[in-house]
Coordinates of C-alpha atoms in Angstrom, one line a residue:
M1 CA -61.4 13.7 3.9
N2 CA -64.1 11.2 4.7
Y3 CA -62.9 9.2 7.6
H4 CA -65.3 6.3 7.1
R5 CA -63.7 5.9 3.7
Y6 CA -60.2 6.3 5.1
F7 CA -60.9 3.6 7.8
A8 CA -63.3 1.2 6.0
A9 CA -62.5 -2.2 6.9
D10 CA -64.3 -5.7 6.5
R11 CA -63.2 -7.1 9.8
G12 CA -63.7 -7.1 13.5
P13 CA -62.8 -4.3 15.7
V14 CA -59.0 -3.6 16.5
E15 CA -58.3 -5.1 20.1
T16 CA -55.9 -2.8 22.2
C17 CA -54.2 -3.0 25.4
V18 CA -53.5 0.3 27.7
V19 CA -50.7 0.6 29.6
G20 CA -51.0 3.2 32.3
T21 CA -54.5 4.3 33.4
G22 CA -54.1 7.7 34.5
G23 CA -55.8 10.5 32.8
F24 CA -54.9 9.6 29.3
G25 CA -55.2 6.0 29.9
R26 CA -58.7 6.4 31.7
S27 CA -60.0 8.5 28.8
F28 CA -58.8 5.9 26.2
L29 CA -60.7 3.4 28.3
A30 CA -63.8 5.1 28.3
Q31 CA -63.9 6.2 24.7
G32 CA -62.8 2.5 23.6
L33 CA -66.4 1.7 24.8
R34 CA -67.6 3.7 22.0
V35 CA -65.5 3.3 19.1
P36 CA -67.0 0.9 16.6
L37 CA -63.6 -0.1 15.0
M38 CA -61.9 -0.5 18.2
R39 CA -62.1 -2.2 21.7
C40 CA -59.9 -2.0 24.6
R41 CA -60.6 -4.8 27.1
V42 CA -56.9 -5.1 28.4
A43 CA -55.6 -2.4 30.9
V44 CA -52.1 -2.6 32.8
D45 CA -50.8 -0.7 35.5
R46 CA -48.4 -1.0 38.1
E47 CA -50.9 -3.0 40.3
A48 CA -53.5 -5.0 38.7
E49 CA -55.9 -3.9 41.3
V50 CA -55.3 -0.2 39.9
A51 CA -56.0 -1.3 36.4
A52 CA -59.1 -2.9 37.6
R53 CA -60.5 0.1 39.3
A54 CA -60.0 2.3 36.1
L55 CA -62.0 -0.2 34.0
A56 CA -64.7 -0.2 36.4
S57 CA -64.6 3.7 37.0
V58 CA -65.5 4.0 33.2
G59 CA -68.8 1.9 33.6
I60 CA -67.8 -1.7 33.2
D61 CA -69.6 -4.4 35.2
P62 CA -67.0 -5.4 37.9
A63 CA -68.4 -8.9 37.5
R64 CA -66.8 -8.7 33.9
I65 CA -63.3 -7.4 35.1
H66 CA -60.7 -10.2 36.0
V67 CA -57.6 -9.6 37.6
C68 CA -55.0 -11.8 36.0
T69 CA -51.7 -12.7 37.2
T70 CA -50.8 -15.3 34.7
P71 CA -51.2 -15.5 30.7
E72 CA -53.5 -18.6 31.5
E73 CA -55.8 -16.3 33.4
A74 CA -55.7 -13.5 31.0
Q75 CA -56.5 -15.9 28.0
A76 CA -59.3 -17.2 29.7
A77 CA -60.9 -14.1 30.6
F78 CA -60.2 -12.5 27.1
A79 CA -61.7 -15.5 25.3
A80 CA -64.8 -15.2 27.5
G81 CA -65.0 -11.8 26.2
D82 CA -64.7 -10.0 29.4
F83 CA -61.9 -7.4 30.5
V84 CA -58.7 -8.1 31.8
A85 CA -56.5 -6.2 34.6
A86 CA -52.9 -7.1 35.0
G87 CA -49.8 -5.7 36.9
D88 CA -47.5 -6.5 34.2
L89 CA -47.5 -6.3 30.3
A90 CA -45.9 -9.5 29.9
T91 CA -49.0 -11.1 31.5
V92 CA -51.1 -10.2 28.5
L93 CA -48.8 -9.9 25.3
G94 CA -49.9 -13.4 24.4
L95 CA -53.4 -12.2 23.9
A96 CA -54.8 -11.5 20.4
I97 CA -54.4 -7.7 20.6
E98 CA -52.9 -5.6 17.9
V99 CA -51.8 -2.3 19.3
V100 CA -50.3 -1.7 22.9
V101 CA -50.8 2.0 24.0
E102 CA -48.0 3.0 26.5
A103 CA -49.4 5.8 28.4
T104 CA -47.3 5.4 31.8
G105 CA -45.3 8.8 31.6
H106 CA -42.2 6.8 33.1
P107 CA -39.5 6.6 30.7
E108 CA -37.7 3.5 32.3
A109 CA -40.7 1.7 32.6
G110 CA -41.9 2.9 29.0
A111 CA -38.7 1.4 27.7
R112 CA -39.4 -2.0 28.8
H113 CA -42.8 -1.9 27.5
A114 CA -41.8 -0.6 24.2
R115 CA -39.4 -3.4 23.8
L116 CA -41.7 -6.1 24.9
T117 CA -44.3 -5.0 22.6
L118 CA -42.2 -4.7 19.5
E119 CA -40.8 -8.2 20.2
A120 CA -44.3 -9.6 20.4
G121 CA -44.8 -8.2 17.0
K122 CA -47.6 -5.8 18.1
H123 CA -48.0 -2.1 17.1
L124 CA -47.0 0.4 19.7
A125 CA -48.7 3.7 20.3
V126 CA -46.4 5.8 22.3
V127 CA -48.4 8.2 24.5
S128 CA -45.3 8.7 27.1
K129 CA -43.4 11.7 25.4
E130 CA -40.8 11.0 28.2
L131 CA -39.9 7.9 26.4
D132 CA -40.4 9.3 23.0
S133 CA -38.1 12.3 23.4
V134 CA -35.2 9.8 24.2
V135 CA -35.7 6.9 21.7
G136 CA -38.8 7.8 19.6
P137 CA -36.8 7.6 16.1
G138 CA -35.2 4.5 17.2
L139 CA -38.3 2.9 18.4
A140 CA -39.7 3.8 14.8
R141 CA -37.1 1.9 12.9
M142 CA -37.2 -1.1 15.5
A143 CA -40.9 -1.4 14.7
A144 CA -40.7 -1.3 10.8
A145 CA -38.0 -3.9 10.8
R146 CA -40.5 -6.2 12.4
G147 CA -43.2 -5.1 10.1
V148 CA -45.2 -3.1 12.7
V149 CA -45.7 0.5 13.7
A150 CA -44.5 2.7 16.5
T151 CA -46.3 6.0 16.6
P152 CA -47.2 9.1 18.4
V153 CA -50.8 9.4 19.4
D154 CA -53.7 11.5 18.2
G155 CA -55.1 13.4 21.3
D156 CA -51.6 14.6 22.3
Q157 CA -50.2 17.8 20.5
P158 CA -47.0 16.1 18.9
S159 CA -49.4 14.0 16.6
L160 CA -51.8 16.6 16.1
L161 CA -49.3 19.1 15.1
I162 CA -47.4 16.7 12.9
G163 CA -50.8 16.3 11.2
L164 CA -51.2 19.9 10.8
V165 CA -47.9 20.9 9.5
T166 CA -48.1 17.9 7.0
W167 CA -51.6 19.2 5.8
A168 CA -50.0 22.6 5.3
Q169 CA -47.2 21.1 3.2
I170 CA -49.5 19.1 1.0
L171 CA -51.4 22.4 0.3
G172 CA -48.2 24.2 -0.5
F173 CA -48.0 26.7 2.4
E174 CA -45.0 28.3 3.2
I175 CA -44.7 27.4 6.7
V176 CA -42.9 29.9 9.0
A177 CA -43.3 28.6 12.6
A178 CA -45.3 25.6 13.9
G179 CA -46.4 24.8 17.6
K180 CA -48.8 24.6 20.4
S181 CA -50.4 26.9 23.2
S182 CA -48.9 25.7 26.6
E183 CA -51.1 23.5 29.0
Y184 CA -52.4 26.5 31.1
D185 CA -53.8 29.9 29.9
F186 CA -52.7 33.0 31.5
V187 CA -56.1 34.6 32.3
F188 CA -56.2 38.3 33.1
D189 CA -59.1 39.8 35.1
A190 CA -59.0 43.6 34.3
A191 CA -61.5 43.9 37.3
T192 CA -59.4 42.8 39.8
D193 CA -55.7 43.3 38.1
E194 CA -55.1 39.7 38.6
L195 CA -53.3 37.0 36.6
T196 CA -54.0 33.5 36.9
S197 CA -52.4 30.4 35.5
N198 CA -52.8 26.7 36.8
G199 CA -54.8 27.8 39.7
R200 CA -52.2 30.3 41.0
A201 CA -53.1 34.0 40.9
I202 CA -50.6 36.9 41.3
A203 CA -51.4 40.6 41.3
A204 CA -50.6 42.2 37.9
P205 CA -51.5 45.6 38.0
G206 CA -49.1 46.6 35.0
M207 CA -50.8 43.7 32.4
A208 CA -53.7 46.2 31.6
A209 CA -51.5 48.3 29.6
H210 CA -49.9 45.2 28.0
F211 CA -53.2 43.3 27.4
T212 CA -53.2 44.2 23.8
I213 CA -50.4 44.4 21.2
G214 CA -51.5 47.6 19.5
T215 CA -48.6 49.0 17.2
R216 CA -45.8 48.0 19.5
P217 CA -42.8 45.9 18.4
A218 CA -43.1 42.2 19.0
A219 CA -40.0 42.0 21.3
E220 CA -41.1 45.0 23.4
I221 CA -44.6 43.7 24.2
V222 CA -43.2 40.0 25.0
A223 CA -40.7 41.4 27.5
A224 CA -43.3 43.7 29.1
R225 CA -45.6 40.9 29.7
A226 CA -43.0 38.3 30.7
E227 CA -41.7 41.1 33.4
V228 CA -45.4 41.3 34.8
A229 CA -45.6 37.8 34.8
A230 CA -42.5 37.0 36.3
M231 CA -43.9 35.2 39.4
L232 CA -45.4 32.6 37.2
P233 CA -43.6 29.7 35.3
Q234 CA -43.1 30.5 31.6
R235 CA -41.2 27.4 30.5
A236 CA -42.6 24.0 30.9
V237 CA -40.7 20.7 30.2
P238 CA -43.6 19.0 28.7
D239 CA -43.9 21.7 25.9
L240 CA -40.1 21.3 24.9
C241 CA -40.6 17.6 25.2
E242 CA -43.4 17.5 22.9
L243 CA -42.2 19.9 20.2
L244 CA -38.9 17.8 20.2
I245 CA -41.0 14.8 18.9
V246 CA -42.5 17.2 16.4
G247 CA -38.8 18.4 15.5
N248 CA -37.8 15.1 15.0
A249 CA -40.6 14.2 12.7
T250 CA -40.6 17.1 10.5
G251 CA -36.9 18.5 10.7
F252 CA -38.2 21.8 12.0
L253 CA -36.0 23.5 14.8
P254 CA -36.3 25.5 17.8
D255 CA -35.4 29.4 17.3
R256 CA -33.5 29.2 20.5
P257 CA -32.9 26.3 23.1
E258 CA -35.4 27.4 25.7
L259 CA -38.0 28.6 22.9
H260 CA -39.4 32.1 22.9
A261 CA -42.6 31.0 24.7
P262 CA -44.3 34.6 24.5
I263 CA -47.3 35.3 26.4
A264 CA -49.8 36.2 23.6
R265 CA -53.4 36.6 22.8
I266 CA -54.7 34.1 20.2
S267 CA -55.1 37.1 17.4
E268 CA -51.3 37.8 18.0
V269 CA -49.4 34.7 17.2
P270 CA -48.9 35.3 13.5
D271 CA -47.4 38.9 14.5
L272 CA -45.1 37.4 17.2
L273 CA -44.1 34.1 15.7
A274 CA -42.9 35.5 12.4
G275 CA -39.6 36.5 11.2
R276 CA -37.7 39.3 12.4
H277 CA -37.7 41.0 9.0
E278 CA -41.8 40.7 9.4
G279 CA -41.9 42.2 12.6
G280 CA -41.9 39.0 14.7
L281 CA -39.3 37.2 17.1
L282 CA -37.9 34.5 14.8
A283 CA -34.4 34.5 13.4
G284 CA -35.4 31.8 10.8
E285 CA -37.9 29.6 9.2
Q286 CA -39.9 26.5 10.1
R287 CA -39.5 27.0 13.6
I288 CA -41.2 25.4 16.5
D289 CA -42.2 27.2 19.4
V290 CA -45.0 27.5 22.3
F291 CA -47.2 30.5 23.5
H292 CA -49.0 31.2 26.5
C293 CA -52.5 32.0 25.8
L294 CA -53.5 35.4 27.5
R295 CA -57.2 35.8 27.5
A296 CA -59.8 37.5 29.9
P297 CA -61.9 35.3 32.1
H298 CA -64.8 35.5 29.3
E299 CA -62.8 34.6 26.2
P300 CA -62.4 31.2 24.8
S301 CA -58.9 29.2 25.3
F302 CA -56.6 27.7 22.9
A303 CA -57.1 24.7 24.9
G304 CA -53.6 23.3 24.4
G305 CA -54.4 23.3 20.6
V306 CA -51.7 23.4 17.7
F307 CA -51.0 25.8 14.8
V308 CA -49.1 26.6 12.1
V309 CA -47.9 30.3 11.2
V310 CA -47.8 30.5 7.2
R311 CA -46.9 33.1 4.9
C312 CA -49.6 35.2 3.0
T313 CA -48.4 34.7 -0.5
D314 CA -51.3 36.2 -2.3
R315 CA -52.7 39.6 -0.8
A316 CA -56.2 39.3 -2.3
T317 CA -56.6 35.8 -1.2
W318 CA -55.7 36.7 2.5
D319 CA -57.5 39.8 2.4
M320 CA -60.6 37.8 1.7
L321 CA -59.9 35.1 4.3
A322 CA -59.2 38.0 6.9
E323 CA -62.6 39.0 6.3
K324 CA -64.0 35.8 7.0
G325 CA -62.5 35.9 10.3
H326 CA -59.2 34.2 9.8
V327 CA -56.1 35.2 12.1
V328 CA -53.9 37.4 10.0
S329 CA -50.9 39.5 11.3
R330 CA -51.0 43.2 11.5
S331 CA -48.6 43.5 8.4
G332 CA -50.7 40.8 6.3
A333 CA -47.4 39.0 6.1
T334 CA -48.3 35.8 7.9
A335 CA -51.4 34.0 9.0
M336 CA -52.0 31.4 11.9
L337 CA -54.1 28.1 11.0
Y338 CA -55.1 26.3 14.0
L339 CA -56.9 23.4 16.1
P340 CA -57.8 24.8 19.3
R341 CA -58.1 21.2 21.0
H342 CA -56.3 18.1 22.2
L343 CA -58.6 15.7 23.4
L344 CA -56.3 12.9 24.8
G345 CA -57.5 9.5 24.8
V346 CA -60.8 10.5 23.4
E347 CA -59.4 11.0 19.9
A348 CA -56.6 8.4 20.2
A349 CA -58.6 5.8 18.1
T350 CA -57.6 7.5 14.8
T351 CA -54.1 6.7 15.4
I352 CA -54.9 3.1 16.7
L353 CA -56.9 2.6 13.4
E354 CA -54.1 3.8 11.3
A355 CA -51.8 1.6 12.8
A356 CA -53.7 -1.7 12.6
L357 CA -55.7 -1.2 9.4
L358 CA -53.2 0.6 7.4
G359 CA -49.7 0.2 8.7
A360 CA -49.4 3.5 9.1
S361 CA -47.9 5.9 11.8
S362 CA -49.6 9.3 12.6
G363 CA -46.1 10.6 13.1
G364 CA -43.3 11.3 11.0
I365 CA -42.7 9.1 7.8
D366 CA -38.9 8.8 8.6
P367 CA -38.3 10.3 12.2
R368 CA -34.8 11.1 13.0
P369 CA -33.0 12.2 16.0
H370 CA -32.6 15.7 15.1
L371 CA -33.0 17.0 18.7
D372 CA -32.3 16.2 22.2
L373 CA -34.1 17.5 25.4
V374 CA -31.2 18.2 27.9
A375 CA -31.2 19.4 31.5
R376 CA -29.2 22.5 32.7
A377 CA -28.3 23.0 36.3
T378 CA -30.2 26.2 37.8
Q379 CA -28.4 25.7 41.3
P380 CA -25.3 23.8 42.3
L381 CA -26.2 20.0 42.4
P382 CA -23.8 18.0 44.5
A383 CA -22.2 14.5 44.0
G384 CA -24.5 11.8 45.5
G385 CA -27.9 13.6 44.8
V386 CA -30.6 12.2 42.8
L387 CA -32.0 13.8 40.0
A388 CA -35.8 13.0 41.1
M389 CA -38.3 13.3 38.6
G390 CA -41.7 14.3 40.0
G391 CA -45.0 16.5 39.8
H392 CA -47.6 16.7 37.2
H393 CA -45.1 17.9 34.7
H394 CA -42.4 15.4 35.6
T395 CA -39.9 17.8 36.2
I396 CA -36.5 17.6 38.0
E397 CA -35.8 20.2 40.8
G398 CA -32.6 22.5 40.4
T399 CA -32.8 22.1 36.7
S400 CA -34.3 23.6 33.3
A401 CA -35.0 21.9 30.1
E402 CA -33.4 23.0 26.6
L403 CA -33.5 21.7 23.2
V404 CA -30.2 21.0 21.5
P405 CA -29.2 19.3 18.3
G406 CA -29.5 15.5 18.5
A407 CA -25.9 13.6 19.2
P408 CA -24.6 10.4 20.3
L409 CA -24.3 9.8 23.9
T410 CA -20.5 10.3 24.3
P411 CA -19.3 10.6 28.1
E412 CA -19.3 14.4 27.7
A413 CA -22.5 14.8 25.6
P414 CA -25.5 16.3 27.5
A415 CA -27.7 13.6 29.0
P416 CA -31.1 13.3 27.6
F417 CA -33.5 14.6 30.2
Y418 CA -35.6 11.7 30.8
L419 CA -32.5 9.4 30.6
A420 CA -31.0 11.7 33.6
A421 CA -34.4 11.5 35.7
N422 CA -34.0 9.6 38.9
R423 CA -30.3 8.8 38.3
T424 CA -27.6 9.6 40.8
L425 CA -25.1 12.3 40.1
V426 CA -21.6 10.7 40.5
R427 CA -19.8 14.4 40.2
P428 CA -21.0 17.7 41.1
V429 CA -22.6 19.8 38.7
A430 CA -22.3 23.8 38.8
A431 CA -25.2 26.0 38.3
G432 CA -25.6 26.9 34.7
Q433 CA -24.0 23.8 33.3
L434 CA -25.5 21.0 31.4
I435 CA -25.7 17.6 32.8
T436 CA -23.7 15.0 30.8
M437 CA -23.6 11.6 30.7
A438 CA -20.3 11.7 32.8
D439 CA -22.2 13.1 35.5
I440 CA -24.8 10.4 36.2
A441 CA -25.0 6.8 37.0
V442 CA -27.0 4.6 34.6
E443 CA -27.0 1.0 35.7
E444 CA -26.0 -1.3 32.7
G445 CA -29.4 -3.0 32.9
S446 CA -31.5 0.2 31.8
E447 CA -33.9 -0.8 29.2
L448 CA -33.8 3.0 28.1
L449 CA -30.0 3.2 27.8
A450 CA -30.2 0.1 25.8
L451 CA -32.5 1.3 23.5
R452 CA -30.9 4.7 23.2
R453 CA -27.6 2.9 22.1
L454 CA -29.5 1.0 19.5
Q455 CA -30.6 4.4 18.1
D456 CA -27.4 5.9 18.3
S457 CA -26.0 3.1 16.7
A458 CA -28.6 3.1 13.6
F459 CA -28.3 6.9 13.1
F460 CA -24.6 7.8 13.9
G461 CA -23.0 4.7 13.1
P462 CA -21.8 1.7 15.7
A463 CA -18.9 3.4 17.2
H464 CA -21.2 5.8 19.0
T465 CA -22.6 4.1 21.8
A466 CA -22.5 5.5 25.4
P467 CA -20.7 3.8 28.5
A468 CA -22.8 3.7 31.4
H469 CA -21.6 4.4 35.0
S470 CA -22.5 1.8 37.4

C-alpha cells in the first residue's frame, strides 16, 4: 500500500490537540513538528504549565507558547499561529482542531475528555487503554451517531494488532492466535546465570537448561521457565487491558482469563501459541495472548511488538518461506508473522489522518463489548479500603486482573478493573473473590459510570444499567 496515495489530500494539515503530555503525549508533540499533513499546536495537562513545559521540551520557542486559561486567550494564540497550553480541555475545544488525542491514562478524567470531545463534534483518538477497556465500544457508537470517529491509536499495540489481524484476514490466513510481547523482555545472561526484566535481576541458575525448547512439549518448557522466573512478575495488567481492546474489535477471545503468557524465545511462539493438537498450549482457535520475550543480552528484542500465528495450509509454500527466514514451528503446522515495534506517539499520525481525512477508525469496524477486564482480590480487602490505582502500570495493590465475557453492570457483576480503580470498598472482599459492582462505591456523578451505562444500554438493552453506591 502506498501511503501517499492512501492519505492524499488537497487541503491544509490536520489540526490536533493532545490531552496528557507524558511519554506518549510528548512523543506525539515531537513528531507532530515533522508530519507534513498534521500539526499539534494545542496541549492540555492537569496544569497548563505542565503542558507548556512539554511543548518547550520538544524544541518549540517559549515565546510562541501561550498559557491560556480562557477560550478567548486560546483563540487569540491559535489564530496567531502559535502554540496553546491549557489546564482544561474545555478551554480549547472551540478552536479549529479536528482530532483530540486522549493520552492521560486516567479513566475518570479520560471519560470527561471523551464526552466533551464527541459533544463538540471532534474525532477522538483514545490512547488511554484504561478508558477504552471500560467503554471503548460505547465511545465508538457515540462517535458514529455524531458523524465522527472514536478510535484506538497506531503506536500502541491494540491498533497495530488489529491492523495485523485484519491484514491477515484479507489475505485469507487461518489465524490460530494473535497477540503481543510484554513490555519488558526476560534477558538471560548465561555468563552470570542472571535473568533480568524491567531493571530487576534475579539468580536463575536453572534457566540455562531451559533456554531453548529443543524437542520438549510446550507445557513442560513453559512451566519450567515460569518456575525459574517465579520471583519476576509474569502477568501485567496493561497486557490484558490492551488485548481486551483487540478482542472487542475482532471477536478473538483469551484461552483462559489470566492468559497463558509464556516466557518464550521469538522463534518458539508458533510452537507454544498453537492448538494442543499441534503441540501447543491453546484449547481453541482465534485466541489472544501475550508472551515474554526470552533472549540473550546480545539478541534483538521483540520491542513490545505484535504478531499473528497462522496455520501453514500449503507445506511447499511454507517450506520455501522457512528457508527465507520466516518463523515456522517445529512441526511446520503454524508460523508467526509479526511487527517487532510499537513507536507510541511517533507513529500515531496514521490514525489521526485516517480519522480526519477518511472518517475511519484504525480499530474495529463495529467494536462490541465481548470482554471485560476485572479485578480479583489476591488478599483480604477490608471495607473502607480504597482500591488505589498506582505505579507505571496503573495496577491496584492486592488484586490481579482477568479477562471475562463482557456483561452489563448488574450489582453482582464483576466491576470493570478501571471503574473499580480509586473507589472505596463498601464491604469486605475475601481473597480469591472477584470485586463486584456491589462491593464498590461509585459516585452518581462519575462520568465513566455514565458512559458505561450508555454502553450497556446500547449493547444489552435499556434495562441493563447499574445502580451506583454513593
